[in-house]
GROMACS .gro file of C-alpha atoms in nm:
model
  227
    1MET     CA    1   3.506 -11.012   3.338
    2GLY     CA    2   3.498 -11.251   3.044
    3ASN     CA    3   3.119 -11.254   3.040
    4LEU     CA    4   3.111 -10.876   3.051
    5VAL     CA    5   3.343 -10.854   2.750
    6LYS     CA    6   3.131 -11.107   2.561
    7LYS     CA    7   2.812 -10.913   2.639
    8PHE     CA    8   2.971 -10.589   2.523
    9ALA     CA    9   3.098 -10.756   2.205
   10ALA     CA   10   2.751 -10.895   2.136
   11PHE     CA   11   2.592 -10.556   2.199
   12ALA     CA   12   2.843 -10.382   1.970
   13ASP     CA   13   2.792 -10.640   1.698
   14SER     CA   14   2.413 -10.605   1.704
   15ASN     CA   15   2.427 -10.225   1.724
   16ARG     CA   16   2.693 -10.137   1.470
   17HIS     CA   17   2.491  -9.838   1.358
   18LEU     CA   18   2.587  -9.665   1.684
   19PHE     CA   19   2.948  -9.631   1.569
   20ILE     CA   20   2.862  -9.338   1.343
   21LEU     CA   21   2.805  -9.141   1.664
   22LEU     CA   22   3.184  -9.125   1.687
   23TYR     CA   23   3.137  -8.823   1.461
   24PHE     CA   24   3.059  -8.626   1.777
   25ILE     CA   25   3.420  -8.675   1.887
   26VAL     CA   26   3.545  -8.528   1.560
   27TYR     CA   27   3.296  -8.244   1.594
   28MET     CA   28   3.396  -8.158   1.951
   29VAL     CA   29   3.769  -8.164   1.873
   30TRP     CA   30   3.722  -7.940   1.568
   31PHE     CA   31   3.484  -7.708   1.755
   32THR     CA   32   3.721  -7.679   2.053
   33ILE     CA   33   4.005  -7.578   1.821
   34ILE     CA   34   3.811  -7.299   1.651
   35GLU     CA   35   3.666  -7.184   1.984
   36SER     CA   36   4.018  -7.141   2.122
   37THR     CA   37   4.155  -6.966   1.812
   38VAL     CA   38   3.867  -6.735   1.718
   39THR     CA   39   3.858  -6.494   2.013
   40THR     CA   40   3.918  -6.132   1.909
   41SER     CA   41   3.961  -6.107   1.533
   42PHE     CA   42   3.637  -6.197   1.358
   43HIS     CA   43   3.359  -6.069   1.133
   44VAL     CA   44   3.084  -5.911   1.343
   45ILE     CA   45   2.735  -6.057   1.295
   46HIS     CA   46   2.456  -5.807   1.357
   47THR     CA   47   2.115  -5.715   1.216
   48PRO     CA   48   1.877  -5.427   1.306
   49PHE     CA   49   1.629  -5.686   1.435
   50ASP     CA   50   1.874  -5.793   1.704
   51ASP     CA   51   1.836  -5.453   1.870
   52LEU     CA   52   1.459  -5.497   1.890
   53ILE     CA   53   1.479  -5.825   2.082
   54PRO     CA   54   1.510  -5.770   2.459
   55PHE     CA   55   1.724  -5.986   2.682
   56CYS     CA   56   1.505  -6.234   2.872
   57GLU     CA   57   1.686  -6.467   3.106
   58TYR     CA   58   1.390  -6.705   3.144
   59PHE     CA   59   1.455  -6.841   2.796
   60VAL     CA   60   1.770  -7.002   2.934
   61ILE     CA   61   1.549  -7.296   3.037
   62PRO     CA   62   1.455  -7.410   2.684
   63TYR     CA   63   1.810  -7.325   2.575
   64VAL     CA   64   1.951  -7.573   2.827
   65LEU     CA   65   1.680  -7.831   2.751
   66TRP     CA   66   1.823  -7.847   2.398
   67PHE     CA   67   2.094  -8.086   2.518
   68ALA     CA   68   1.838  -8.335   2.651
   69TYR     CA   69   1.612  -8.287   2.347
   70VAL     CA   70   1.883  -8.373   2.094
   71ALA     CA   71   2.022  -8.658   2.305
   72TRP     CA   72   1.674  -8.807   2.347
   73GLY     CA   73   1.605  -8.790   1.973
   74VAL     CA   74   1.929  -8.961   1.872
   75VAL     CA   75   1.907  -9.234   2.137
   76TYR     CA   76   1.537  -9.300   2.084
   77PHE     CA   77   1.561  -9.354   1.710
   78ALA     CA   78   1.888  -9.546   1.743
   79PHE     CA   79   1.702  -9.819   1.931
   80ARG     CA   80   1.351  -9.788   1.789
   81ASN     CA   81   1.385  -9.703   1.421
   82VAL     CA   82   1.726  -9.750   1.260
   83ASP     CA   83   1.619  -9.611   0.922
   84GLU     CA   84   1.492  -9.293   1.087
   85TYR     CA   85   1.808  -9.284   1.297
   86TYR     CA   86   2.029  -9.283   0.988
   87LYS     CA   87   1.827  -9.003   0.832
   88LEU     CA   88   1.848  -8.802   1.152
   89CYS     CA   89   2.223  -8.853   1.181
   90MET     CA   90   2.282  -8.752   0.819
   91PHE     CA   91   2.068  -8.444   0.878
   92LEU     CA   92   2.259  -8.353   1.195
   93PHE     CA   93   2.610  -8.436   1.077
   94THR     CA   94   2.581  -8.260   0.741
   95GLY     CA   95   2.465  -7.935   0.898
   96MET     CA   96   2.716  -7.953   1.181
   97THR     CA   97   3.000  -8.008   0.934
   98ILE     CA   98   2.887  -7.713   0.722
   99PHE     CA   99   2.884  -7.504   1.040
  100LEU     CA  100   3.240  -7.609   1.125
  101VAL     CA  101   3.366  -7.528   0.775
  102ILE     CA  102   3.201  -7.184   0.779
  103SER     CA  103   3.343  -7.107   1.123
  104THR     CA  104   3.688  -7.213   1.007
  105VAL     CA  105   3.705  -7.014   0.684
  106TYR     CA  106   3.493  -6.719   0.801
  107PRO     CA  107   3.558  -6.645   1.170
  108ASN     CA  108   3.256  -6.465   1.312
  109GLY     CA  109   3.111  -6.338   1.637
  110HIS     CA  110   2.880  -6.081   1.795
  111PHE     CA  111   2.860  -5.820   2.071
  112LEU     CA  112   2.494  -5.874   2.163
  113ARG     CA  113   2.537  -6.003   2.516
  114PRO     CA  114   2.449  -5.761   2.797
  115SER     CA  115   2.758  -5.615   2.965
  116TYR     CA  116   2.587  -5.664   3.303
  117PHE     CA  117   2.258  -5.790   3.445
  118THR     CA  118   2.020  -5.530   3.589
  119HIS     CA  119   1.898  -5.789   3.837
  120HIS     CA  120   2.012  -6.130   3.956
  121ASN     CA  121   1.834  -6.463   3.992
  122VAL     CA  122   1.892  -6.829   3.917
  123PHE     CA  123   1.822  -6.769   3.548
  124THR     CA  124   2.080  -6.493   3.507
  125LYS     CA  125   2.322  -6.719   3.694
  126LEU     CA  126   2.263  -6.989   3.435
  127CYS     CA  127   2.319  -6.732   3.159
  128SER     CA  128   2.648  -6.633   3.322
  129ILE     CA  129   2.759  -6.995   3.325
  130ILE     CA  130   2.671  -7.034   2.957
  131TYR     CA  131   2.851  -6.710   2.869
  132SER     CA  132   3.163  -6.826   3.051
  133THR     CA  133   3.173  -7.167   2.885
  134ASP     CA  134   3.057  -7.074   2.533
  135THR     CA  135   3.215  -6.778   2.358
  136ALA     CA  136   3.015  -6.536   2.145
  137THR     CA  137   3.194  -6.661   1.834
  138ASN     CA  138   3.132  -6.924   1.568
  139LEU     CA  139   2.766  -6.846   1.531
  140PHE     CA  140   2.605  -6.934   1.202
  141PRO     CA  141   2.414  -7.130   1.117
  142SER     CA  142   2.293  -7.169   1.475
  143ILE     CA  143   2.345  -7.534   1.569
  144HIS     CA  144   2.094  -7.495   1.854
  145CYS     CA  145   1.827  -7.402   1.599
  146TYR     CA  146   1.937  -7.643   1.327
  147ASN     CA  147   1.962  -7.951   1.550
  148SER     CA  148   1.630  -7.871   1.716
  149LEU     CA  149   1.463  -7.867   1.376
  150ALA     CA  150   1.635  -8.194   1.288
  151ILE     CA  151   1.489  -8.367   1.594
  152HIS     CA  152   1.143  -8.220   1.535
  153PHE     CA  153   1.143  -8.329   1.169
  154ALA     CA  154   1.239  -8.681   1.279
  155VAL     CA  155   0.951  -8.685   1.526
  156MET     CA  156   0.701  -8.555   1.272
  157THR     CA  157   0.798  -8.797   0.995
  158SER     CA  158   0.846  -9.113   1.200
  159ARG     CA  159   0.584  -9.387   1.215
  160GLU     CA  160   0.630  -9.411   1.593
  161PHE     CA  161   0.475  -9.069   1.650
  162ARG     CA  162   0.247  -9.047   1.349
  163HIS     CA  163  -0.062  -9.065   1.568
  164ASN     CA  164   0.089  -8.937   1.893
  165LYS     CA  165  -0.033  -8.578   1.898
  166ILE     CA  166   0.099  -8.514   2.249
  167VAL     CA  167   0.462  -8.594   2.165
  168ARG     CA  168   0.440  -8.406   1.836
  169PHE     CA  169   0.297  -8.100   2.012
  170ILE     CA  170   0.556  -8.109   2.291
  171SER     CA  171   0.832  -8.140   2.032
  172LEU     CA  172   0.698  -7.842   1.839
  173ILE     CA  173   0.670  -7.622   2.148
  174LEU     CA  174   1.018  -7.715   2.268
  175CYS     CA  175   1.171  -7.667   1.922
  176VAL     CA  176   1.015  -7.321   1.879
  177ASN     CA  177   1.116  -7.210   2.228
  178ILE     CA  178   1.474  -7.327   2.180
  179ILE     CA  179   1.496  -7.124   1.860
  180LEU     CA  180   1.355  -6.817   2.035
  181ALA     CA  181   1.586  -6.876   2.332
  182THR     CA  182   1.898  -6.838   2.119
  183MET     CA  183   1.795  -6.479   2.047
  184PHE     CA  184   1.637  -6.383   2.380
  185ILE     CA  185   1.940  -6.480   2.588
  186LYS     CA  186   2.162  -6.316   2.324
  187GLN     CA  187   2.351  -6.625   2.222
  188HIS     CA  188   2.274  -6.573   1.854
  189SER     CA  189   2.181  -6.305   1.606
  190CYS     CA  190   1.866  -6.325   1.393
  191PHE     CA  191   2.104  -6.388   1.104
  192ASP     CA  192   2.225  -6.709   1.269
  193VAL     CA  193   1.867  -6.829   1.312
  194ILE     CA  194   1.764  -6.743   0.956
  195THR     CA  195   2.064  -6.925   0.808
  196ALA     CA  196   1.984  -7.226   1.029
  197LEU     CA  197   1.624  -7.227   0.905
  198LEU     CA  198   1.737  -7.205   0.542
  199LEU     CA  199   1.988  -7.487   0.582
  200ALA     CA  200   1.732  -7.701   0.765
  201ALA     CA  201   1.479  -7.642   0.485
  202ILE     CA  202   1.733  -7.757   0.226
  203MET     CA  203   1.827  -8.063   0.429
  204TYR     CA  204   1.461  -8.151   0.488
  205HIS     CA  205   1.408  -8.157   0.113
  206LEU     CA  206   1.716  -8.374   0.060
  207VAL     CA  207   1.657  -8.616   0.348
  208TYR     CA  208   1.279  -8.648   0.368
  209VAL     CA  209   1.146  -8.540   0.028
  210LEU     CA  210   1.413  -8.670  -0.212
  211ASP     CA  211   1.523  -8.930   0.045
  212ILE     CA  212   1.883  -8.928  -0.084
  213PHE     CA  213   2.007  -9.112   0.226
  214ARG     CA  214   1.767  -9.402   0.180
  215ARG     CA  215   1.910  -9.732   0.301
  216GLN     CA  216   1.869 -10.054   0.110
  217THR     CA  217   1.738 -10.292   0.377
  218GLY     CA  218   1.744 -10.594   0.150
  219PRO     CA  219   1.697 -10.719  -0.207
  220LYS     CA  220   1.376 -10.625  -0.373
  221MET     CA  221   1.126 -10.907  -0.410
  222GLN     CA  222   1.022 -10.982  -0.764
  223PHE     CA  223   0.684 -11.129  -0.837
  224LYS     CA  224   0.611 -11.330  -1.145
  225LYS     CA  225   0.310 -11.234  -1.341
  226PRO     CA  226   0.051 -11.514  -1.320
  227GLN     CA  227   0.013 -11.718  -1.638
   0.00000   0.00000   0.00000
């Protein structure tokens, strides 16, 4: 038991950057509160484009894969590229906090979900499970879309995948399909997706272009000019 404690202490000491993931606890508590309070009285989100998008239960697959996609991105960079990990976390946490604030001060929801399924299969069953566990409230910006873009940007800008066209392509396909899935299984309005894209574009500029979250990894070396 003593050795196990020592190993855990050593692991924690050498991986202190993992402690910022405790933010997910704050996020889940806050999200659970607004999910339980925003149920009937809310601002309805709807655009004419939503009526043009048919329900397609097969998109539930990329929708569900989102959980593994985001988890993989965070864990991978946490242990392979700490600088990229910090950028990714700042990207994720900033957008997720903005989402929570919006949902708190501007309760919102939609009525886009089908009232019944015209046919039944394993995919509609999965949709039913999602509908029963995730209310059609607290929608924009779509965290499914925003976080997917965050992971894809991390993949595209990291040195680990700079020359790995296969991983970059798979990430792109999965990211795009997750975004489409939010609309095709009627979890989100087009408005939610557009606001997620806009927020992600702003954050990309701040995190990867301006690099405002740049970490100082050590003192800069100064070289004397030769005499």
